[in-house]
């Protein structure tokens, strides 16, 4: 094997899904474009099915033909945090320091065309790049008032109660992580990285990154609810309770990062 081949980087795209069959065709069309345009990277898709009952895993395998695709399955619905944890554990023995990992929604609200911009921003040396509707040039369109309020609550909660400042979006799934940074998180917090099973896991991950003094950059994103077919899977009450449950773990996570 040549040195050039050994140095070739991988891009892993992690997508948690739960009953997303109506959204998969558009999703895989976008992922295929990413794989074609990022020809300098070995692109692999890791789809985590979180207990779907609508045939999502089999449809994904059919639509993913021609892509490097791995489908991980849960027998029951455990939540997006658990799905991300399964993906991180799967990648633990695969991701190298120079590789890249993107996480995103499976309902098409994460715009795959933004991945190219996130890759460019990562080249500046940041540990992670978040796609943010609150960054200059971003927007939230055709999204329920409840979800918008929850996003603001998450941001306010993290800034005021957790002590994390300077990050505009803390609850979005759509992120890029450097392989070295992901491995560092796993060394500190375990292969799964996140403890929480729900949507609050994204805030948990931000907390852990900040406690490890990681650099986070953001690129603007337009979050458009019309790109999604079907209802959002977010449970408002459970998510709010989940946010406040993080406060009790703050000290332990910070102490672990300081070791």
XYZ file of C-alpha atoms in Angstrom:
259
model
C 0.000 0.000 0.000
C 1.373 3.418 -0.921
C 1.936 6.183 1.603
C -0.704 8.288 -0.188
C -3.298 5.539 0.258
C -2.396 5.110 3.925
C -2.803 8.846 4.519
C -6.195 9.064 2.801
C -8.755 10.381 5.262
C -12.185 8.981 5.978
C -15.394 10.954 6.426
C -17.999 9.122 8.486
C -21.552 10.484 8.294
C -23.669 9.373 11.258
C -27.454 9.508 10.855
C -29.856 8.366 13.617
C -33.310 7.482 12.277
C -36.670 6.484 13.722
C -39.525 5.815 11.280
C -37.976 8.000 8.582
C -38.913 5.908 5.526
C -40.648 8.858 3.764
C -37.482 10.966 4.123
C -34.862 8.438 3.074
C -34.859 8.877 -0.704
C -34.057 12.578 -0.485
C -31.557 11.922 2.297
C -29.609 9.360 0.286
C -29.686 11.524 -2.830
C -27.918 14.201 -0.801
C -25.454 11.763 0.758
C -24.551 10.422 -2.668
C -23.719 13.949 -3.847
C -21.501 14.446 -0.792
C -19.625 11.221 -1.571
C -19.109 12.307 -5.178
C -17.966 15.833 -4.363
C -15.708 14.867 -1.453
C -13.689 12.594 -3.715
C -10.518 13.196 -1.709
C -12.150 11.445 1.272
C -13.360 7.894 1.816
C -17.002 8.593 2.664
C -18.907 6.086 4.806
C -22.472 6.410 6.094
C -23.363 4.976 9.505
C -27.138 4.876 9.851
C -28.512 3.968 13.283
C -32.094 2.736 13.227
C -33.631 3.329 16.634
C -36.441 0.772 16.633
C -38.344 1.823 13.496
C -41.559 -0.010 12.581
C -41.939 1.347 9.032
C -39.217 -0.624 7.249
C -36.615 2.122 7.520
C -33.552 -0.214 7.812
C -34.352 -2.313 4.731
C -35.277 0.724 2.659
C -32.030 2.405 3.702
C -30.016 -0.614 2.562
C -31.756 -0.534 -0.813
C -31.363 3.216 -1.306
C -27.772 3.138 -0.084
C -26.596 0.883 -2.887
C -23.304 2.220 -4.216
C -22.462 3.959 -0.941
C -20.269 2.595 1.824
C -23.150 2.018 4.247
C -23.395 0.431 7.684
C -26.821 0.046 9.308
C -26.879 -0.414 13.080
C -30.233 -1.421 14.585
C -31.909 -1.169 17.988
C -34.761 -3.551 18.753
C -36.683 -0.827 20.567
C -36.747 2.951 20.450
C -34.182 4.259 22.931
C -33.815 7.890 21.848
C -31.386 9.884 19.696
C -28.736 10.092 22.412
C -28.606 6.317 22.646
C -28.426 6.109 18.850
C -25.490 8.517 18.729
C -23.818 6.563 21.533
C -24.112 3.355 19.502
C -22.542 5.077 16.497
C -19.684 6.517 18.549
C -18.994 3.085 20.073
C -19.003 1.531 16.588
C -16.523 4.147 15.376
C -14.231 3.847 18.405
C -12.012 1.208 16.778
C -12.281 2.723 13.298
C -11.816 6.489 13.472
C -8.232 7.713 13.176
C -7.007 11.061 14.398
C -6.988 12.606 10.912
C -10.482 11.336 10.007
C -13.682 13.392 10.230
C -17.134 12.564 11.590
C -20.374 14.351 10.688
C -23.585 13.819 12.663
C -26.923 14.932 11.249
C -30.689 14.530 11.379
C -32.316 11.884 9.213
C -35.387 13.972 8.332
C -33.676 16.270 5.781
C -33.638 19.332 8.023
C -29.839 18.954 8.021
C -28.768 20.194 4.589
C -26.144 17.866 3.165
C -24.841 20.641 0.891
C -23.510 22.391 4.018
C -21.058 19.588 4.720
C -18.568 21.030 2.206
C -18.529 24.345 4.095
C -18.137 22.518 7.415
C -15.183 20.572 6.013
C -13.507 23.807 4.952
C -14.051 25.374 8.373
C -12.596 22.289 10.059
C -9.374 22.840 8.129
C -8.833 25.953 10.267
C -8.040 23.603 13.135
C -11.285 23.581 15.135
C -12.200 20.490 17.129
C -15.784 20.721 15.909
C -17.960 22.726 13.533
C -21.683 23.179 14.239
C -24.331 24.151 11.679
C -26.282 26.957 13.354
C -29.534 28.672 12.381
C -28.560 31.413 14.854
C -25.263 32.275 13.167
C -25.254 35.323 10.880
C -26.904 34.244 7.628
C -28.872 31.421 9.236
C -32.629 31.232 9.831
C -35.466 29.069 11.150
C -38.375 28.635 8.732
C -41.665 26.721 8.921
C -40.831 25.235 12.314
C -43.213 24.958 15.250
C -43.061 27.661 17.885
C -42.588 24.949 20.521
C -39.415 23.671 18.878
C -38.032 27.186 18.466
C -38.757 27.976 22.121
C -37.083 24.721 23.192
C -33.988 25.653 21.234
C -33.853 29.032 22.962
C -34.437 27.350 26.342
C -31.537 24.975 25.683
C -29.224 27.832 24.803
C -30.261 29.932 27.801
C -30.015 26.940 30.135
C -26.518 26.059 29.025
C -25.276 29.630 29.224
C -26.792 30.528 32.581
C -26.923 27.277 34.549
C -24.145 25.204 33.022
C -21.675 28.001 32.389
C -21.035 27.438 28.682
C -20.789 30.672 26.698
C -19.971 31.750 23.158
C -21.846 28.967 21.324
C -24.992 29.973 19.443
C -26.502 26.518 18.940
C -26.151 23.766 21.539
C -29.034 21.421 20.660
C -28.562 20.771 16.936
C -27.582 17.309 15.670
C -25.771 18.718 12.624
C -22.095 18.832 13.550
C -18.637 17.898 12.326
C -16.016 16.478 14.682
C -12.329 15.921 14.047
C -11.313 12.311 14.615
C -8.678 13.319 17.161
C -11.276 15.274 19.137
C -13.774 12.406 19.107
C -11.093 10.016 20.330
C -10.181 12.430 23.117
C -13.819 12.584 24.216
C -13.940 8.782 24.243
C -10.747 8.534 26.279
C -12.308 10.818 28.882
C -15.969 9.774 28.870
C -16.022 6.266 27.379
C -16.693 4.881 23.908
C -20.324 6.022 23.830
C -19.355 9.522 25.090
C -22.948 10.481 25.993
C -24.933 9.156 28.966
C -28.304 10.685 28.183
C -30.623 8.912 25.737
C -32.801 11.845 24.677
C -32.401 15.065 22.720
C -30.602 16.593 25.706
C -27.590 14.436 24.775
C -26.481 17.110 22.309
C -26.247 19.643 25.135
C -24.400 17.057 27.220
C -21.859 16.647 24.438
C -21.309 20.406 24.215
C -20.707 20.538 27.966
C -18.120 17.772 27.773
C -16.342 19.435 24.857
C -16.175 22.747 26.696
C -14.868 21.061 29.861
C -12.065 19.615 27.697
C -11.427 23.139 26.345
C -12.168 22.174 22.758
C -12.536 24.743 19.984
C -16.017 24.952 18.441
C -16.824 26.992 15.333
C -20.208 27.532 13.671
C -21.440 27.994 10.110
C -24.873 29.448 9.235
C -27.709 27.092 8.345
C -31.301 27.645 7.247
C -33.479 25.226 9.228
C -36.574 24.685 7.076
C -39.334 22.490 8.489
C -40.887 21.927 5.050
C -37.950 19.686 4.131
C -39.235 17.101 6.612
C -41.982 14.616 5.709
C -43.927 13.640 8.813
C -43.877 14.996 12.371
C -40.827 15.834 14.450
C -39.844 13.082 16.896
C -39.035 15.578 19.652
C -40.983 15.040 22.899
C -41.277 18.473 24.498
C -41.855 17.492 28.128
C -39.222 14.767 28.145
C -36.669 17.059 26.529
C -37.212 19.901 29.016
C -36.865 17.457 31.927
C -33.748 16.090 30.246
C -32.153 19.531 30.023
C -32.544 20.122 33.743
C -31.227 16.645 34.568
C -27.874 17.690 33.084
C -27.252 20.123 35.909
C -26.766 17.262 38.356
C -23.991 15.765 36.222
C -22.048 18.980 35.642
C -19.595 18.534 38.509
C -18.747 14.902 37.711
C -18.163 15.597 34.025
C -15.997 18.609 34.774
C -13.921 16.679 37.310
C -13.361 13.867 34.837
C -12.134 16.344 32.226
C -9.688 17.838 34.736
C -7.941 14.536 35.500
